[in-house]
Tab-separated table of N, CA and C in Angstrom:
chain	number	residue	atom	x	y	z
L	2	MET	N	0.201	-30.529	-14.012
L	2	MET	CA	-0.539	-30.320	-12.782
L	2	MET	C	0.371	-29.780	-11.681
L	3	VAL	N	1.571	-30.337	-11.572
L	3	VAL	CA	2.512	-29.884	-10.548
L	3	VAL	C	2.912	-28.440	-10.825
L	4	LYS	N	3.101	-28.111	-12.095
L	4	LYS	CA	3.470	-26.748	-12.475
L	4	LYS	C	2.370	-25.771	-12.067
L	5	TYR	N	1.124	-26.137	-12.284
L	5	TYR	CA	-0.010	-25.282	-11.911
L	5	TYR	C	-0.049	-25.050	-10.403
L	6	VAL	N	0.163	-26.115	-9.634
L	6	VAL	CA	0.145	-26.002	-8.176
L	6	VAL	C	1.277	-25.100	-7.699
L	7	LEU	N	2.462	-25.261	-8.258
L	7	LEU	CA	3.595	-24.426	-7.872
L	7	LEU	C	3.357	-22.959	-8.225
L	8	ILE	N	2.750	-22.699	-9.365
L	8	ILE	CA	2.445	-21.324	-9.748
L	8	ILE	C	1.447	-20.713	-8.764
L	9	GLN	N	0.435	-21.469	-8.375
L	9	GLN	CA	-0.538	-20.963	-7.414
L	9	GLN	C	0.094	-20.714	-6.047
L	10	LEU	N	0.977	-21.594	-5.613
L	10	LEU	CA	1.669	-21.410	-4.338
L	10	LEU	C	2.564	-20.172	-4.380
L	11	CYS	N	3.228	-19.952	-5.498
L	11	CYS	CA	4.070	-18.757	-5.630
L	11	CYS	C	3.218	-17.488	-5.630
L	12	ARG	N	2.063	-17.539	-6.251
L	12	ARG	CA	1.166	-16.378	-6.220
L	12	ARG	C	0.698	-16.071	-4.806
L	13	CYS	N	0.345	-17.110	-4.059
L	13	CYS	CA	-0.083	-16.909	-2.672
L	13	CYS	C	1.053	-16.363	-1.828
L	14	LEU	N	2.251	-16.884	-2.012
L	14	LEU	CA	3.407	-16.399	-1.272
L	14	LEU	C	3.701	-14.945	-1.615
L	15	PHE	N	3.608	-14.598	-2.885
L	15	PHE	CA	3.817	-13.207	-3.297
L	15	PHE	C	2.757	-12.305	-2.676
L	16	GLY	N	1.514	-12.743	-2.666
L	16	GLY	CA	0.441	-11.949	-2.085
L	16	GLY	C	0.634	-11.730	-0.596
L	17	LEU	N	1.036	-12.764	0.124
L	17	LEU	CA	1.287	-12.627	1.562
L	17	LEU	C	2.481	-11.717	1.827
L	18	SER	N	3.509	-11.822	1.004
L	18	SER	CA	4.673	-10.947	1.157
L	18	SER	C	4.288	-9.498	0.903
L	19	TYR	N	3.491	-9.268	-0.126
L	19	TYR	CA	3.040	-7.915	-0.445
L	19	TYR	C	2.191	-7.355	0.691
L	20	LEU	N	1.301	-8.158	1.236
L	20	LEU	CA	0.457	-7.722	2.349
L	20	LEU	C	1.294	-7.383	3.576
L	21	THR	N	2.284	-8.209	3.871
L	21	THR	CA	3.161	-7.956	5.011
L	21	THR	C	3.939	-6.664	4.835
L	22	LEU	N	4.495	-6.446	3.657
L	22	LEU	CA	5.232	-5.211	3.404
L	22	LEU	C	4.326	-3.990	3.460
L	23	TYR	N	3.099	-4.125	2.989
L	23	TYR	CA	2.147	-3.020	3.023
L	23	TYR	C	1.827	-2.617	4.463
L	24	VAL	N	1.547	-3.610	5.302
L	24	VAL	CA	1.231	-3.330	6.704
L	24	VAL	C	2.451	-2.749	7.411
L	25	LEU	N	3.633	-3.289	7.151
L	25	LEU	CA	4.851	-2.766	7.761
L	25	LEU	C	5.105	-1.323	7.331
L	26	PHE	N	4.905	-1.036	6.059
L	26	PHE	CA	5.104	0.317	5.543
L	26	PHE	C	4.114	1.293	6.185
L	27	CYS	N	2.856	0.889	6.293
L	27	CYS	CA	1.866	1.737	6.966
L	27	CYS	C	2.243	1.959	8.425
L	28	TYR	N	2.712	0.902	9.087
L	28	TYR	CA	3.113	1.024	10.492
L	28	TYR	C	4.264	2.005	10.654
L	29	LEU	N	5.252	1.912	9.777
L	29	LEU	CA	6.401	2.811	9.871
L	29	LEU	C	6.013	4.256	9.591
L	30	LEU	N	5.061	4.468	8.699
L	30	LEU	CA	4.647	5.833	8.370
L	30	LEU	C	3.692	6.430	9.389
L	31	PHE	N	2.730	5.641	9.861
L	31	PHE	CA	1.624	6.205	10.633
L	31	PHE	C	1.501	5.701	12.065
L	32	GLY	N	2.066	4.532	12.391
L	32	GLY	CA	1.893	3.956	13.720
L	32	GLY	C	0.813	2.878	13.700
L	33	TRP	N	0.670	2.179	14.851
L	33	TRP	CA	-0.230	1.029	14.912
L	33	TRP	C	-1.705	1.404	14.789
L	34	ILE	N	-2.107	2.460	15.472
L	34	ILE	CA	-3.528	2.819	15.468
L	34	ILE	C	-3.976	3.205	14.063
L	35	ALA	N	-3.215	4.056	13.406
L	35	ALA	CA	-3.575	4.466	12.045
L	35	ALA	C	-3.532	3.281	11.088
L	36	THR	N	-2.574	2.381	11.279
L	36	THR	CA	-2.489	1.197	10.426
L	36	THR	C	-3.729	0.331	10.594
L	37	LEU	N	-4.173	0.141	11.844
L	37	LEU	CA	-5.385	-0.644	12.080
L	37	LEU	C	-6.610	0.024	11.458
L	38	VAL	N	-6.689	1.338	11.541
L	38	VAL	CA	-7.814	2.057	10.938
L	38	VAL	C	-7.780	1.924	9.423
L	39	ILE	N	-6.608	2.136	8.820
L	39	ILE	CA	-6.481	2.058	7.357
L	39	ILE	C	-6.834	0.663	6.862
L	40	VAL	N	-6.245	-0.354	7.479
L	40	VAL	CA	-6.504	-1.739	7.052
L	40	VAL	C	-7.962	-2.108	7.317
L	41	GLY	N	-8.500	-1.667	8.446
L	41	GLY	CA	-9.904	-1.956	8.747
L	41	GLY	C	-10.853	-1.347	7.733
L	42	VAL	N	-10.608	-0.101	7.356
L	42	VAL	CA	-11.460	0.552	6.358
L	42	VAL	C	-11.340	-0.157	5.011
L	43	GLN	N	-10.120	-0.533	4.631
L	43	GLN	CA	-9.942	-1.228	3.355
L	43	GLN	C	-10.618	-2.600	3.358
L	44	LEU	N	-10.532	-3.310	4.475
L	44	LEU	CA	-11.211	-4.605	4.559
L	44	LEU	C	-12.729	-4.442	4.522
L	45	PHE	N	-13.232	-3.388	5.158
L	45	PHE	CA	-14.666	-3.121	5.113
L	45	PHE	C	-15.126	-2.839	3.686
L	46	ILE	N	-14.389	-2.004	2.977
L	46	ILE	CA	-14.754	-1.678	1.591
L	46	ILE	C	-14.662	-2.921	0.711
L	47	ALA	N	-13.623	-3.732	0.897
L	47	ALA	CA	-13.484	-4.958	0.103
L	47	ALA	C	-14.634	-5.921	0.390
L	48	GLY	N	-14.997	-6.055	1.655
L	48	GLY	CA	-16.122	-6.919	2.005
L	48	GLY	C	-17.429	-6.422	1.432
L	49	TRP	N	-17.615	-5.121	1.469
L	49	TRP	CA	-18.829	-4.535	0.901
L	49	TRP	C	-18.893	-4.769	-0.604
L	50	LEU	N	-17.754	-4.631	-1.302
L	50	LEU	CA	-17.736	-4.881	-2.741
L	50	LEU	C	-18.026	-6.348	-3.064
L	51	VAL	N	-17.458	-7.256	-2.287
L	51	VAL	CA	-17.730	-8.682	-2.507
L	51	VAL	C	-19.197	-8.970	-2.265
L	52	TRP	N	-19.751	-8.420	-1.190
L	52	TRP	CA	-21.172	-8.615	-0.898
L	52	TRP	C	-22.037	-8.049	-2.024
L	53	ALA	N	-21.673	-6.862	-2.536
L	53	ALA	CA	-22.449	-6.245	-3.613
L	53	ALA	C	-22.367	-7.065	-4.886
L	54	MET	N	-21.202	-7.632	-5.174
L	54	MET	CA	-21.069	-8.444	-6.373
L	54	MET	C	-21.870	-9.753	-6.274
L	55	ILE	N	-21.897	-10.321	-5.074
L	55	ILE	CA	-22.682	-11.541	-4.877
L	55	ILE	C	-24.170	-11.248	-5.015
L	56	ARG	N	-24.600	-10.124	-4.460
L	56	ARG	CA	-26.016	-9.770	-4.470
L	56	ARG	C	-26.482	-9.100	-5.747
L	57	ALA	N	-25.541	-8.737	-6.626
L	57	ALA	CA	-25.895	-8.024	-7.854
L	57	ALA	C	-26.721	-8.915	-8.775
L	58	PRO	N	-27.737	-8.329	-9.391
L	58	PRO	CA	-28.524	-9.125	-10.343
L	58	PRO	C	-27.730	-9.413	-11.611
L	59	ASP	N	-28.054	-10.528	-12.224
L	59	ASP	CA	-27.357	-10.899	-13.458
L	59	ASP	C	-27.816	-10.093	-14.579
């Protein structure tokens, strides 16, 4: 059980690190406004996909 919890915590930490590096990389390439637009569009598409999967018929 402890091993499972540690693996999940490491996955979450890796995901947060990846997200931070992604946003930093976008900021360095494009600036704050473009980074906000890019991340906003990606979050919108991800939310739409989650909504579509929830609403999809079985």
